[in-house]
PDB file of C-alpha atoms and ligand atoms in Angstrom:
ATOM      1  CA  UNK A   1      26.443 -64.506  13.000  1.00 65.00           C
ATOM      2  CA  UNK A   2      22.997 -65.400  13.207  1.00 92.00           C
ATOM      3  CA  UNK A   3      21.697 -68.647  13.744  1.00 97.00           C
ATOM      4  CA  UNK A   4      19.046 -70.078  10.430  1.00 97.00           C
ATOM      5  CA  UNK A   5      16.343 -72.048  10.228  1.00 98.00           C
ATOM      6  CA  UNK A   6      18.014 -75.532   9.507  1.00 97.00           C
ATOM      7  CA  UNK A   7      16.531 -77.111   6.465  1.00 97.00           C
ATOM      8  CA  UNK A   8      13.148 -79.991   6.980  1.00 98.00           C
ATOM      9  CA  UNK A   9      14.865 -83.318   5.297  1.00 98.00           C
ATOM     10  CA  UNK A  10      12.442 -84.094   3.818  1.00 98.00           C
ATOM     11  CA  UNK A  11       9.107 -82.312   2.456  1.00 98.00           C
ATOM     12  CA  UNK A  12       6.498 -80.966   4.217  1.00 98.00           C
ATOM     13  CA  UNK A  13       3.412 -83.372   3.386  1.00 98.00           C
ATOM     14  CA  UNK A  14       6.215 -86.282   3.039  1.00 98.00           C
ATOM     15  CA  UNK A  15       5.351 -87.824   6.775  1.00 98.00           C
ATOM     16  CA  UNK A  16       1.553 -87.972   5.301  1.00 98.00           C
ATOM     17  CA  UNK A  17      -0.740 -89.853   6.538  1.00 98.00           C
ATOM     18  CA  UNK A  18       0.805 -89.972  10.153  1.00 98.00           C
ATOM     19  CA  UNK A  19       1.672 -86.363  10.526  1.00 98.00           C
ATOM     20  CA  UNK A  20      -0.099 -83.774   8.587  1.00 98.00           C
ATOM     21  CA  UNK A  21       1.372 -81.381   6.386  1.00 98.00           C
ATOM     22  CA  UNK A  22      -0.633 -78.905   8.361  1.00 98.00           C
ATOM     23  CA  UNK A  23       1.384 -80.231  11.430  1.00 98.00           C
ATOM     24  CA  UNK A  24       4.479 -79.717  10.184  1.00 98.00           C
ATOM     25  CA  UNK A  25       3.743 -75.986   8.501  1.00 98.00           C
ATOM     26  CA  UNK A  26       3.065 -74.943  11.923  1.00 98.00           C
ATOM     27  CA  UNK A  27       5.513 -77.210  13.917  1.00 98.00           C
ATOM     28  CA  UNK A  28       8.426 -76.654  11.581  1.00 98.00           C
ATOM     29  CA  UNK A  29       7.219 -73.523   9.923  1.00 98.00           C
ATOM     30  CA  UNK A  30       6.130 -71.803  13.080  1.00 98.00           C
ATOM     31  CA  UNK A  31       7.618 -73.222  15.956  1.00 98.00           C
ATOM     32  CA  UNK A  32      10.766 -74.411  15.575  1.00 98.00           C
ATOM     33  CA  UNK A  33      11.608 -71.321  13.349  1.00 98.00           C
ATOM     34  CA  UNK A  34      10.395 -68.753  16.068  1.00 98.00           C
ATOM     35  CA  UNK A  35      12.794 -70.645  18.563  1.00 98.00           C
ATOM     36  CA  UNK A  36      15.420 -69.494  15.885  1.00 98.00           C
ATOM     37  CA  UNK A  37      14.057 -65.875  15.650  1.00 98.00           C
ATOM     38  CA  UNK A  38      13.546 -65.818  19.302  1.00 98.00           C
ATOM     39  CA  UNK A  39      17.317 -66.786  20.102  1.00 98.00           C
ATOM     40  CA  UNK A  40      18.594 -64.534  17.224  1.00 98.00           C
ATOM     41  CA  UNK A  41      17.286 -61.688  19.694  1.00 98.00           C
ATOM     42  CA  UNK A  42      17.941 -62.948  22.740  1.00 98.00           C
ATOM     43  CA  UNK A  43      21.964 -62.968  21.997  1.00 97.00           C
ATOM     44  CA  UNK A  44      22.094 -60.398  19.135  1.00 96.00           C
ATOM     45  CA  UNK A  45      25.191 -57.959  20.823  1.00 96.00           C
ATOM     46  CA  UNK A  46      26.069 -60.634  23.629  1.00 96.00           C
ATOM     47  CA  UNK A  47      29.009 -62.734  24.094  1.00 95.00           C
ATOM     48  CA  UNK A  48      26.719 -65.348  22.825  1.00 97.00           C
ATOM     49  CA  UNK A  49      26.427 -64.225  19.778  1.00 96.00           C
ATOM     50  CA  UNK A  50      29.053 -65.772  18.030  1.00 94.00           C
ATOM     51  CA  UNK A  51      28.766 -68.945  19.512  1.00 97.00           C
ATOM     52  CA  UNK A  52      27.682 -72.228  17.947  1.00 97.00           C
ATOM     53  CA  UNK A  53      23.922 -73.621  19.434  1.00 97.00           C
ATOM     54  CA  UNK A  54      25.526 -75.793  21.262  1.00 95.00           C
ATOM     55  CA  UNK A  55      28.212 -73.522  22.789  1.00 96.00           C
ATOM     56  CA  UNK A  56      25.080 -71.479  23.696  1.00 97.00           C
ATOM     57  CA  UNK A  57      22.909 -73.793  25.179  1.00 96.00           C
ATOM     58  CA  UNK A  58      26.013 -75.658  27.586  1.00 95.00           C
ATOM     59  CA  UNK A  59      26.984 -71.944  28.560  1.00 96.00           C
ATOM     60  CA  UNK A  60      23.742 -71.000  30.020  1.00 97.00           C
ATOM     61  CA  UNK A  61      22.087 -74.244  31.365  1.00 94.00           C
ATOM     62  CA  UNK A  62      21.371 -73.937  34.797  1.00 92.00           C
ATOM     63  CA  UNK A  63      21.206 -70.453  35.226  1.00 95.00           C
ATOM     64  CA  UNK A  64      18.089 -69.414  35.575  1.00 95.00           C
ATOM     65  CA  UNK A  65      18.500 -65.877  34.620  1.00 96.00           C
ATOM     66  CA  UNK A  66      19.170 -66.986  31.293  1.00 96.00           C
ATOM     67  CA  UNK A  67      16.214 -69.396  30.847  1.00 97.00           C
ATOM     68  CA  UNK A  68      14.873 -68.213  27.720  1.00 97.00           C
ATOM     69  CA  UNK A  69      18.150 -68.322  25.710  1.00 98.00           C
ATOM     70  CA  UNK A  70      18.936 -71.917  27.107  1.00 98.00           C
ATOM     71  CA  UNK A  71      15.066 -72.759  26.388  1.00 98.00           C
ATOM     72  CA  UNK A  72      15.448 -71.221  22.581  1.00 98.00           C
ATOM     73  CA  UNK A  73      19.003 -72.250  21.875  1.00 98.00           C
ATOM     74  CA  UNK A  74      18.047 -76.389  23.224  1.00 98.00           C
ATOM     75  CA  UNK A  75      14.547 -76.029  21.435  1.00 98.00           C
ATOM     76  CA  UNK A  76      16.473 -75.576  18.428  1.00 98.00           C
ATOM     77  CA  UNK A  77      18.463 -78.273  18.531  1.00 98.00           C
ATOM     78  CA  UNK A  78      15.926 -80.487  19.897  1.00 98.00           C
ATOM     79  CA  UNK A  79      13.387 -79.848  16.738  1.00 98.00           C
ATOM     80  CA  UNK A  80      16.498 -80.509  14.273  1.00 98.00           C
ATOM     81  CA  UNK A  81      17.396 -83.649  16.011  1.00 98.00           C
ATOM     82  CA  UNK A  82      13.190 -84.418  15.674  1.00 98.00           C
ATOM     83  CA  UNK A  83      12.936 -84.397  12.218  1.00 98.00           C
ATOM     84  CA  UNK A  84      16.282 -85.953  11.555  1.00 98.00           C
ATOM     85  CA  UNK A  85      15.046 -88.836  13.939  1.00 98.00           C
ATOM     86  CA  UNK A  86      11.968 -89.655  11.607  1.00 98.00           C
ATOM     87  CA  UNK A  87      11.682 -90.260   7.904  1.00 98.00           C
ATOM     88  CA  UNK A  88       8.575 -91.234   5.148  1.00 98.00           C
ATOM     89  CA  UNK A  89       8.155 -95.009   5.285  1.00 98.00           C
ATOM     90  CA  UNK A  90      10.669 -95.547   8.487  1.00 98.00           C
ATOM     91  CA  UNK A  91       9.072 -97.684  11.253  1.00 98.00           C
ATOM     92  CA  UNK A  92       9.637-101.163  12.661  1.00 96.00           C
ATOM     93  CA  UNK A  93      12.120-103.163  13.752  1.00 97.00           C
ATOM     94  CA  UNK A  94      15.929-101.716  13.263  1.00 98.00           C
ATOM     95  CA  UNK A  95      18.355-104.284  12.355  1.00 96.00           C
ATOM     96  CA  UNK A  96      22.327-105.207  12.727  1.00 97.00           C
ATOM     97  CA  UNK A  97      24.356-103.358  15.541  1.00 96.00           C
ATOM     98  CA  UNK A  98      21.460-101.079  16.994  1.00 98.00           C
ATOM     99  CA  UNK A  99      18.995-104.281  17.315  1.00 98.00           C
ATOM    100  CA  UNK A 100      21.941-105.786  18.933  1.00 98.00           C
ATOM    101  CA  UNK A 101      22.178-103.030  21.658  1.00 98.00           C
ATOM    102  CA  UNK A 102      18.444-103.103  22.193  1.00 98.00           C
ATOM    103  CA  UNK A 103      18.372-106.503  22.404  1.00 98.00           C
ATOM    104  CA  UNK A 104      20.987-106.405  24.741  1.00 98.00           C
ATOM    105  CA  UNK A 105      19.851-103.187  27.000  1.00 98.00           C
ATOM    106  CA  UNK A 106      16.141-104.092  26.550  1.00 98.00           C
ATOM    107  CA  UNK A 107      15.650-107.781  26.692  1.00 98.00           C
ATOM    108  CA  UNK A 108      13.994-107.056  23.150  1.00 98.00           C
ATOM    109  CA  UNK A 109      13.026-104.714  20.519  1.00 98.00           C
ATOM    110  CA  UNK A 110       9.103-104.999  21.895  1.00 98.00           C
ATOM    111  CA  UNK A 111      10.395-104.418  25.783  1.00 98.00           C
ATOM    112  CA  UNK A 112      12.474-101.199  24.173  1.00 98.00           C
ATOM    113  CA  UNK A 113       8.564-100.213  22.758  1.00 98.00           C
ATOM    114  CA  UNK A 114       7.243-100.798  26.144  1.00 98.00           C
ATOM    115  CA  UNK A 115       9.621 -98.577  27.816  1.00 98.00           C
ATOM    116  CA  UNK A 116      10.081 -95.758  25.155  1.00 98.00           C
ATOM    117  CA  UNK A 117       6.160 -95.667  24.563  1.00 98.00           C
ATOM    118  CA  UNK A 118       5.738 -95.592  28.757  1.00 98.00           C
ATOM    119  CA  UNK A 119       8.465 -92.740  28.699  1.00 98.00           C
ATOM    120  CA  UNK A 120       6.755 -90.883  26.538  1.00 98.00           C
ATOM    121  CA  UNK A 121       3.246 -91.162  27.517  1.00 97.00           C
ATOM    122  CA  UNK A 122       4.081 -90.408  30.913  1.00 97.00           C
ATOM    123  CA  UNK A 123       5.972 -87.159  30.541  1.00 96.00           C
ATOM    124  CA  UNK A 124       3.628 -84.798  32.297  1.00 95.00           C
ATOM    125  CA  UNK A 125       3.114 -82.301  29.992  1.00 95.00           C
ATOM    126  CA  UNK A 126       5.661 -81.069  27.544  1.00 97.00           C
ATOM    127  CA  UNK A 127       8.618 -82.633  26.475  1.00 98.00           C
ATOM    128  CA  UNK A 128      10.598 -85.049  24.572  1.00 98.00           C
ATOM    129  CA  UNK A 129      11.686 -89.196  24.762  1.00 98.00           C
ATOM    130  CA  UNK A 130      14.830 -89.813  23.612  1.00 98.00           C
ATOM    131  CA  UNK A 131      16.926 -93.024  23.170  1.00 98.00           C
ATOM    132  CA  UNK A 132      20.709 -92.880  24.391  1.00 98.00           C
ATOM    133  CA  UNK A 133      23.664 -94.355  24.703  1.00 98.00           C
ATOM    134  CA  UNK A 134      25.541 -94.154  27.656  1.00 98.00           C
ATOM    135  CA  UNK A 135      28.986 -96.090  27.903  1.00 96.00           C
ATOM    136  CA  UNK A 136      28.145 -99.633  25.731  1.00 95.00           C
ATOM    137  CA  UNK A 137      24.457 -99.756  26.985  1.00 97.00           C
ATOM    138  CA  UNK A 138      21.003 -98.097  25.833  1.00 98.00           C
ATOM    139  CA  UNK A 139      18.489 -96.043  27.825  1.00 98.00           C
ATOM    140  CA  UNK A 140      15.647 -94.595  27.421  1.00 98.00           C
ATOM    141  CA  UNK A 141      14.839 -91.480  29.070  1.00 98.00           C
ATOM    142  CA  UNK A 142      12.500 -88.479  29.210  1.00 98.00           C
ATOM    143  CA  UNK A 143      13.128 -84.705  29.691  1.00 98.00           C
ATOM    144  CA  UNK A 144      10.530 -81.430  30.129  1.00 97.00           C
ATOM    145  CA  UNK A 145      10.255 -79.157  28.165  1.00 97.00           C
ATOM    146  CA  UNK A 146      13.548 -77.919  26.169  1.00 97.00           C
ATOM    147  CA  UNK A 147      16.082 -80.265  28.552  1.00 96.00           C
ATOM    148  CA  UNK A 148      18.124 -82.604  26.904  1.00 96.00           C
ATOM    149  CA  UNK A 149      19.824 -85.666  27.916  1.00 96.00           C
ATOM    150  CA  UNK A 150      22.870 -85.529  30.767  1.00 93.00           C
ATOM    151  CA  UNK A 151      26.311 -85.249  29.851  1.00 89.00           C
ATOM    152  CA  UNK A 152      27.569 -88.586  28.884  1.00 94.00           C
ATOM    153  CA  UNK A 153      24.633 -89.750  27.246  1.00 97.00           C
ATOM    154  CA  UNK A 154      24.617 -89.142  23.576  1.00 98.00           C
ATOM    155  CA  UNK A 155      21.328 -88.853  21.638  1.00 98.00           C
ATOM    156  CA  UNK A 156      20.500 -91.685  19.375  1.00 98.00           C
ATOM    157  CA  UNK A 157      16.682 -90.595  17.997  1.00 98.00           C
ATOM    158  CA  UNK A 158      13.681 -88.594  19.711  1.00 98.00           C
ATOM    159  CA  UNK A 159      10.213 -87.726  20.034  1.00 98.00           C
ATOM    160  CA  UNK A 160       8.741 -84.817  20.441  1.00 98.00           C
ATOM    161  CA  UNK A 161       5.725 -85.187  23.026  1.00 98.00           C
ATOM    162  CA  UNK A 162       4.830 -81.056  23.449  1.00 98.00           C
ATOM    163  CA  UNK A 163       1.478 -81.423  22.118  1.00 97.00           C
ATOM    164  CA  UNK A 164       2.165 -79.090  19.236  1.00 97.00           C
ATOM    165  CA  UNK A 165       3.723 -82.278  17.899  1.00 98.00           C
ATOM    166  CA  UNK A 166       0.213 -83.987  17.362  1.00 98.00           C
ATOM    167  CA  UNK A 167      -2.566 -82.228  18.704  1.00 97.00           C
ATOM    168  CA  UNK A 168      -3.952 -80.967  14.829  1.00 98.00           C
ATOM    169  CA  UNK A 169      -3.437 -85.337  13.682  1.00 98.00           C
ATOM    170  CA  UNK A 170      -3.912 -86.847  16.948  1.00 97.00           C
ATOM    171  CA  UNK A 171      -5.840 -84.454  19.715  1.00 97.00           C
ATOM    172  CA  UNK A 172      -5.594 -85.936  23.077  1.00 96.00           C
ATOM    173  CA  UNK A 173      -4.393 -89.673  21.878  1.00 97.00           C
ATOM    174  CA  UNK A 174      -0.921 -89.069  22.677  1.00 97.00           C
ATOM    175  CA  UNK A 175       0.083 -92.695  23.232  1.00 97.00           C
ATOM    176  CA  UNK A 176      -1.726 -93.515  19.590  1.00 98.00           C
ATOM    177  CA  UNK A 177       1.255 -90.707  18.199  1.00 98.00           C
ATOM    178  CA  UNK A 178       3.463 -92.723  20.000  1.00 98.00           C
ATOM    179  CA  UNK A 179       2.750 -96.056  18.485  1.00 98.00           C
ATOM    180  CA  UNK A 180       2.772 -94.228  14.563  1.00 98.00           C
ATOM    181  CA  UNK A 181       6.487 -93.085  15.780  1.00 98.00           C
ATOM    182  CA  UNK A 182       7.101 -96.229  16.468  1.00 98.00           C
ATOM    183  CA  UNK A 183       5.778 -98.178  13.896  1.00 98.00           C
ATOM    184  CA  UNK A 184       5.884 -95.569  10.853  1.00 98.00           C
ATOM    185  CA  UNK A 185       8.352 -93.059  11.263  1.00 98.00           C
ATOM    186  CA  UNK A 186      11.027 -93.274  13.613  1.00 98.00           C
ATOM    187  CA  UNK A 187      14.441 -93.183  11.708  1.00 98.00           C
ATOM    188  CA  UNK A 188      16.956 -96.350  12.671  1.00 98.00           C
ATOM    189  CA  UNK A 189      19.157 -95.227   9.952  1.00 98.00           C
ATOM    190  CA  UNK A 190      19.655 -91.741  11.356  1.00 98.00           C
ATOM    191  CA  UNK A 191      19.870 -93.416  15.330  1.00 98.00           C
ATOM    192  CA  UNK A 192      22.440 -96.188  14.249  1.00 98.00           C
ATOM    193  CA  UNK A 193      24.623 -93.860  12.550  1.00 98.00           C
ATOM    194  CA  UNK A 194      24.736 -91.776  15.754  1.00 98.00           C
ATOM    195  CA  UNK A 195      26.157 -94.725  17.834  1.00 98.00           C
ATOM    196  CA  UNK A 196      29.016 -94.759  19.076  1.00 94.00           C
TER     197      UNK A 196
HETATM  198 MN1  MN3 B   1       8.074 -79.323  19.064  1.00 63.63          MN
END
């Protein structure tokens, strides 16, 4: 069994004007499928290789020996859960249960900005910002490179921050990608459906 490119939800020049078509030919087209093509070789004849991505990337986190499969086999899953965490004309304030938790975990939706903008900006170098749900409250929180959240925190939405995410639409102005997540893009659908 060999792992596949997952399908983009939506087209490639549908995020236009806040992230290129260009952007997401290379990010989609080039990165996240040579993470795929990358793993495929990495566990080709293992014991890995019939394992799902997630089997993979739980069985060989934290040993260091293993690096690149656990970086491959998370990068993976972290691009899929990307573009399902943004959509054309998304944005804005969420509404019903998931403005609830903010509201509740936050103070308010703008203090949940605040802190998932800061999170963001201030991972030092690459990386991603995710929102999560631990136990009946919300957190935001911000891992390097491929790491994903801790056990017991399930993934609500997140944001890429390598700068292969917005360096050809954005250069340097991270925090101004940040703000177009926010404000154009990011998915509530997709993160209140992932609540649990
Ligand atoms: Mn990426």
């Amino acid at each position: 069994m060999s792992h596949e490119l997952p399908q983009l939800p939506y087209a490639l020049d549908a995020l236009e004007p806040h992230i290129s078509k260009q952007t997401l030919e290379f990010h989609y087209g080039k990165h996240h499928n040579a993470y795929v093509t990358n793993l495929n070789k990495l566990i080709e004849g293992t014991e890995l290789a019939d394992k799902s991505l997630e089997e993979v990337a739980c069985a060989v986190s934290g040993d260091d020996s293993k690096a690149g499969i656990f970086n491959n086999a998370a990068q993976v899953l972290n691009h899929t859960f990307y573009w399902k965490s943004m959509k054309p004309g998304g944005g804005g304030e969420p509404s019903g249960a998931l403005l609830e938790k903010i509201n509740a975990s936050f103070g308010s939706y703008d203090e949940f900005k605040t802190a998932f903008a800061t999170a963001g900006a201030t991972q030092f170098g690459s990386g991603w910002a995710w929102l999560v749900q631990e136990g009946d409250a919300l957190k935001v929180v911000k891992t390097a490179n491929a790491q994903m959240p801790s056990h017991g925190q399930t993934p609500l939405m997140v944001m890429d921050v390598w700068e292969h995410a917005y360096y050809l639409d954005f250069q340097n102005r991270r925090p101004d990608y940040i703000q177009t997540f926010l404000n154009s893009l990011v998915n509530w659908d997709f993160a209140a459906a992932n609540l649990k």
